[in-house]
XYZ file of C-alpha atoms in Angstrom:
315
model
C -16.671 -16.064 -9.502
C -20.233 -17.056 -9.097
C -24.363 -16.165 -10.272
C -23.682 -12.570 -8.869
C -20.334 -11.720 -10.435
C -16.790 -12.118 -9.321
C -16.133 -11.906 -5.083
C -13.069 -11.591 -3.481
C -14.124 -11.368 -0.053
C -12.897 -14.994 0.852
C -9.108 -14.036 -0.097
C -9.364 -11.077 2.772
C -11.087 -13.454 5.288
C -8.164 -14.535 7.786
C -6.886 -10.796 7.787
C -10.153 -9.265 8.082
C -10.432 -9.350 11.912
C -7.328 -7.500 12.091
C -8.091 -4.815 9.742
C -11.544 -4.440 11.137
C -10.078 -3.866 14.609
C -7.717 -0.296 13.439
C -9.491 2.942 14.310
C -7.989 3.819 10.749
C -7.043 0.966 7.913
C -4.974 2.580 4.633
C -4.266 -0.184 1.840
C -2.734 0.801 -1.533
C -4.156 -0.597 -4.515
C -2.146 -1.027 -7.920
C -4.570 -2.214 -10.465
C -6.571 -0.102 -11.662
C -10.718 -1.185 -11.901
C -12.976 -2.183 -15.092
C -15.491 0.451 -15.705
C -18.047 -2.201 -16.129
C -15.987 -5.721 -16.597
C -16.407 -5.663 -20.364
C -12.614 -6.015 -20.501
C -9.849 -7.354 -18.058
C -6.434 -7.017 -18.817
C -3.246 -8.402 -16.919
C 0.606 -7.816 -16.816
C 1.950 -5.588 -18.305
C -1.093 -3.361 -18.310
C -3.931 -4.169 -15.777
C -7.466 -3.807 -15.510
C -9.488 -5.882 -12.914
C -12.939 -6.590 -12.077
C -14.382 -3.617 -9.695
C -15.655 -5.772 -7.504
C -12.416 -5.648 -5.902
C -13.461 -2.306 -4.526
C -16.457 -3.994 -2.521
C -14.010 -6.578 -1.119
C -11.573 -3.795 0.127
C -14.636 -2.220 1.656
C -16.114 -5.150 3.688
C -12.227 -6.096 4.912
C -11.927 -2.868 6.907
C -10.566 -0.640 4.903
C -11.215 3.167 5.123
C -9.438 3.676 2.528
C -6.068 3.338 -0.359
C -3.260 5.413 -2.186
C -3.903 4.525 -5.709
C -0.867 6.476 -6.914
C 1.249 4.372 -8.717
C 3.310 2.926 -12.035
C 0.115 1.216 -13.056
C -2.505 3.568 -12.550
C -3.226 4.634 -16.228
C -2.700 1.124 -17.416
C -6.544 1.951 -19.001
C -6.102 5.699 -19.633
C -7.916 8.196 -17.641
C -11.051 6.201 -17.799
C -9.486 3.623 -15.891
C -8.578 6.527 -13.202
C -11.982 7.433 -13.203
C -13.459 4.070 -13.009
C -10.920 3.348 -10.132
C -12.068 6.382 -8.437
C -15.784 5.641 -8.355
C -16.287 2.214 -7.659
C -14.159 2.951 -4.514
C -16.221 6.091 -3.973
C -19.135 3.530 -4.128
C -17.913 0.991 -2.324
C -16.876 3.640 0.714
C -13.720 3.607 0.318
C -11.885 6.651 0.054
C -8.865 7.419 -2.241
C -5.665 9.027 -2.925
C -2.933 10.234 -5.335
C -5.513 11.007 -8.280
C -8.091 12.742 -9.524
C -9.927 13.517 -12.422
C -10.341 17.410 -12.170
C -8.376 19.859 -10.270
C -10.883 20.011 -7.644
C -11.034 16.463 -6.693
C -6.823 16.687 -6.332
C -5.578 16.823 -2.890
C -5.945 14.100 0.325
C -8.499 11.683 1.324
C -9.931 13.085 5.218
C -10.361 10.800 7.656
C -11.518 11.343 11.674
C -10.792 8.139 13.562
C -11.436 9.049 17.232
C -12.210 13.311 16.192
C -8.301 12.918 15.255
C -8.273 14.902 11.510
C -5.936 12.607 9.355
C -4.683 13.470 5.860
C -3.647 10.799 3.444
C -1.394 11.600 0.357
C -0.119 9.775 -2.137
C 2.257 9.766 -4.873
C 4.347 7.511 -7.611
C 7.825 8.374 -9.085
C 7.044 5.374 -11.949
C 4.822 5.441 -14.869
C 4.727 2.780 -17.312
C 2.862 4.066 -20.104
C 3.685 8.196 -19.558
C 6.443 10.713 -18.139
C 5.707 12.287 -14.850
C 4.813 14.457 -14.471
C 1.796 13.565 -16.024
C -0.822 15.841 -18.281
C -2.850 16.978 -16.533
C -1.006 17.626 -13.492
C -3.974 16.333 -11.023
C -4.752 12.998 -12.650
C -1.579 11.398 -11.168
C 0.188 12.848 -8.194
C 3.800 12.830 -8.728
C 6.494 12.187 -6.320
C 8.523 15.171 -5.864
C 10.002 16.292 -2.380
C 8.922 20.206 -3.006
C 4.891 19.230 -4.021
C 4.739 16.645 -1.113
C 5.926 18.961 1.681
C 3.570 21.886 0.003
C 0.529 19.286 -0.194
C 1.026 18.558 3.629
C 1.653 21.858 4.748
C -1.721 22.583 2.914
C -3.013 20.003 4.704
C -2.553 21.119 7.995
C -3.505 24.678 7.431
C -6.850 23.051 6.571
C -6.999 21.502 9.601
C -4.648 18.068 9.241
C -3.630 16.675 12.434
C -1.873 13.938 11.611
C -0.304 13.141 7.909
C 0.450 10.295 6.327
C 2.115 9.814 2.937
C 2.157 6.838 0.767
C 4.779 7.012 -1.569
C 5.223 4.055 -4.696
C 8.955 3.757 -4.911
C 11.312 1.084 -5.252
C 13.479 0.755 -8.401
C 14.928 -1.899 -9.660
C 12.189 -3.929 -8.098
C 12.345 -7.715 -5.866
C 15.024 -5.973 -3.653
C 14.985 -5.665 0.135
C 17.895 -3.433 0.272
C 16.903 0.394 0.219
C 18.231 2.940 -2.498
C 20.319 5.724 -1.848
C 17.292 7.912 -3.735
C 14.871 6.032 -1.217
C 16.490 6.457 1.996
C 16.557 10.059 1.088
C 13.429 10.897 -0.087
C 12.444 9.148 4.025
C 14.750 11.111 5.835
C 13.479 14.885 4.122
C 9.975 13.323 4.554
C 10.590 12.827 8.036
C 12.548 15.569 8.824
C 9.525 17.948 7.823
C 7.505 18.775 10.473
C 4.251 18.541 8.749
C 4.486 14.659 7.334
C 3.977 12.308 10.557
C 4.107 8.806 8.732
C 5.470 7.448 5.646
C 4.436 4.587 3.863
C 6.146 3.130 0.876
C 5.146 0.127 -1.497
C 6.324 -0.763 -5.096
C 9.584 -3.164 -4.803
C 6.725 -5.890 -4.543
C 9.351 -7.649 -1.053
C 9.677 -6.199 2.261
C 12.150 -3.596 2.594
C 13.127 -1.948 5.734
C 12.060 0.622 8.317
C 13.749 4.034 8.725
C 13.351 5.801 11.867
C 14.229 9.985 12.205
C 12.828 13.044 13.915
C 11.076 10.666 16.238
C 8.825 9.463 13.521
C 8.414 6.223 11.163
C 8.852 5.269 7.447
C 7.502 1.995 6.400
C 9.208 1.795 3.058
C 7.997 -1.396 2.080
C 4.940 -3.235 2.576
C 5.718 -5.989 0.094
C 2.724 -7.998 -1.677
C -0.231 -8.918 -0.215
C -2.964 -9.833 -2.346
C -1.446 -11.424 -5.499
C -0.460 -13.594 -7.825
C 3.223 -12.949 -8.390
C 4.720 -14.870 -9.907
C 2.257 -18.012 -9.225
C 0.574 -17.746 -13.071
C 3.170 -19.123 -15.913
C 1.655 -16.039 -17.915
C 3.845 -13.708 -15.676
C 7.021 -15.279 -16.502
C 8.341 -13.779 -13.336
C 11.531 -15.358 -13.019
C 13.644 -12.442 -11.354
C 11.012 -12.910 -8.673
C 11.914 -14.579 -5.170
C 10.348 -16.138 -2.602
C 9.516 -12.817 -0.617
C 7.263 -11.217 -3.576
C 4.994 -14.136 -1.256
C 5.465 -12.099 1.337
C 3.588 -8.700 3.144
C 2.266 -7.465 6.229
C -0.026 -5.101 8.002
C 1.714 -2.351 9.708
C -0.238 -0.791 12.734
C 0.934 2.523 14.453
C -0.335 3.808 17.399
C -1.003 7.394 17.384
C -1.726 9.688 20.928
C -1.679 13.080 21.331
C 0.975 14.796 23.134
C 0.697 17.634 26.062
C 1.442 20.507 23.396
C -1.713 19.088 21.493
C 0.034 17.440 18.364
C -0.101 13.528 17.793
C 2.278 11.313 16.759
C 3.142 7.339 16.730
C 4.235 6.222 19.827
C 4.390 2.948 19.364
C 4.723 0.290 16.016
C 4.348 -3.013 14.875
C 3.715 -5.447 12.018
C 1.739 -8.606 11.358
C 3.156 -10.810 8.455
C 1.270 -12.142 6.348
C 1.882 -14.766 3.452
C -0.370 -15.160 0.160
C -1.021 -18.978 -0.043
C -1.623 -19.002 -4.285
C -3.747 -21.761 -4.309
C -6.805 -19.783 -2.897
C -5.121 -16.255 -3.191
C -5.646 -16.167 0.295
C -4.061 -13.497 3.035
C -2.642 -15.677 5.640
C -1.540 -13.400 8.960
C 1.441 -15.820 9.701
C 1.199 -16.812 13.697
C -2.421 -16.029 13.701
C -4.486 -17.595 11.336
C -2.500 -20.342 9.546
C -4.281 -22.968 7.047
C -3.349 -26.453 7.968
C -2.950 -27.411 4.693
C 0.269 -25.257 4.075
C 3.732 -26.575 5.332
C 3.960 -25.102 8.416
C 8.198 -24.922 7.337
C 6.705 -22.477 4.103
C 5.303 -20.252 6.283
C 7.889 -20.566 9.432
C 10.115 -19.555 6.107
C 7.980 -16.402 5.214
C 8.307 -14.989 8.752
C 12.001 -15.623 8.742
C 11.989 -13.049 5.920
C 10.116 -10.687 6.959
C 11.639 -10.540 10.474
C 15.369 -10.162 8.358
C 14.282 -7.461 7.009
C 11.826 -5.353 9.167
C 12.645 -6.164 13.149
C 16.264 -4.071 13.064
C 14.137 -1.327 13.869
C 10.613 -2.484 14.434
C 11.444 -4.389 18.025
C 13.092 -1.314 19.088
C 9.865 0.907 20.179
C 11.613 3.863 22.033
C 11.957 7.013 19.945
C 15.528 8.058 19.446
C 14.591 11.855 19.166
């Protein structure tokens, strides 16, 4: 925080080059924004300053899912705050809206490819889904997603992507039965090409089908869980420390359609002192144990390399 409000720019810094680099950078973000940073709020109900959008922006991002178990934390003005200081900071979002018209996926055109993003959440903390009204929260249900893609590609979708905020119980890298098949109808459709999941808050693993990819967990990456004593987070472990940036690879094949054809992760470790995103192997502060972070990639690799070193399609 300084004389012109709060910046969180620095905590991006050492991951910035990387997400700068992508044609096409997706982040999901789970707190919702302040209106005007009158009022903050933290666990169990957030409400952060929006100058987070602004840092989102200037790290590369095009754009986030915002779907998820906190996203009325503030009531539909939160949504609606959320919503426009990412509108204003350029960054385009998902999975919510505040009037049927604004419901539906962000667009994207990295490299004249047309790219639909959806997103959804099967938790709510403070309401049922599905939610009233129906557009301010998109909820995850198999028969809506695979009508909200194949809408997107009769409008002119190329490529899909869906985010999905999954994961109960949470802090566990082992995938649930309701998980692992709400990836393999995903992937089995022919109009979803990539599925991204978040919400356990660790790394879970990669499922593989039709030829295609579901990330299922991204695990944390900007946080402070549990690093404040006001959390009281002691279910988590180590890995809630732990993230990554997944990059896919997308080319167009003779018949005209695109897909991933090829995968791969960078880890990355939040160092709670600064709240900084270290990409582990890359960018490493010499003030960290270089055994902590030797430590983090030994995680993530346990869970995520099974299927991420092997980068030939089983079709």
């Amino acid at each position: 925080y300084g004389e012109d409000g709060f910046d969180f720019s620095p905590m991006f810094r050492r991951v910035r080059p990387i997400l700068a680099g992508a044609d096409l950078a997706l982040c999901h973000l789970e707190t919702p924004l302040s209106p005007d940073n009158t009022e903050f709020a933290y666990y169990p109900r957030f409400q952060v300053p929006f100058q987070l959008a602004a840092a989102i922006s200037a790290a590369g991002y095009d754009g986030c899912s915002v779907a998820s178990n906190h996203l009325l934390d503030n009531g539909e003005i939160g949504v609606s705050a959320t919503l426009e200081h990412l509108a204003d900071a350029g960054v385009a979002a998902s999975g919510a809206a505040t009037d049927p018209t604004g419901a539906g996926p962000a667009w994207f055109d990295p490299g004249g490819v047309a790219v639909a993003h959806l997103s959804y959440t099967d938790t709510m903390n403070t309401a049922s889904l599905p939610v009233d009204p129906p557009w301010l929260v998109a909820h995850l249900e198999i028969g809506r997603i695979l009508a909200d893609a194949n809408n997107a590609v009769a409008d002119g979708a190329e490529f899909v992507v869906v985010s999905l905020h999954f994961g109960e119980p949470q802090y566990q890298t082992g995938l649930t039965t309701n998980q692992l098949a709400i990836a393999e109808q995903l992937l089995d459709a022919p109009e979803v090409d990539l599925v991204i999941g978040h919400g356990s808050h660790v790394l879970q693993p990669v499922v593989r089908r039709s030829g295609k990819y579901a990330v299922l967990g991204l695990g944390n990456f900007l946080s402070n869980q549990p690093g404040d004593e006001r959390r009281r987070c002691t279910e988590c472990p180590p890995g809630t420390q732990d993230g990554m940036v997944a990059w896919f690879a997308v080319a167009e094949h003779p018949d005209g359609s695109f897909a991933v054809i090829d995968a791969g992760y960078v880890p990355t470790w939040v160092d709670r002192r600064t709240f900084e995103i270290v990409p582990l192997g890359i960018d490493e502060p010499e003030s960290v144990d270089p055994a902590v972070m030797t430590d983090s990639t030994a995680r993530t690799r346990a869970v995520l390399e099974p299927e991420l070193r092997r980068l030939t399609f089983d079709n």
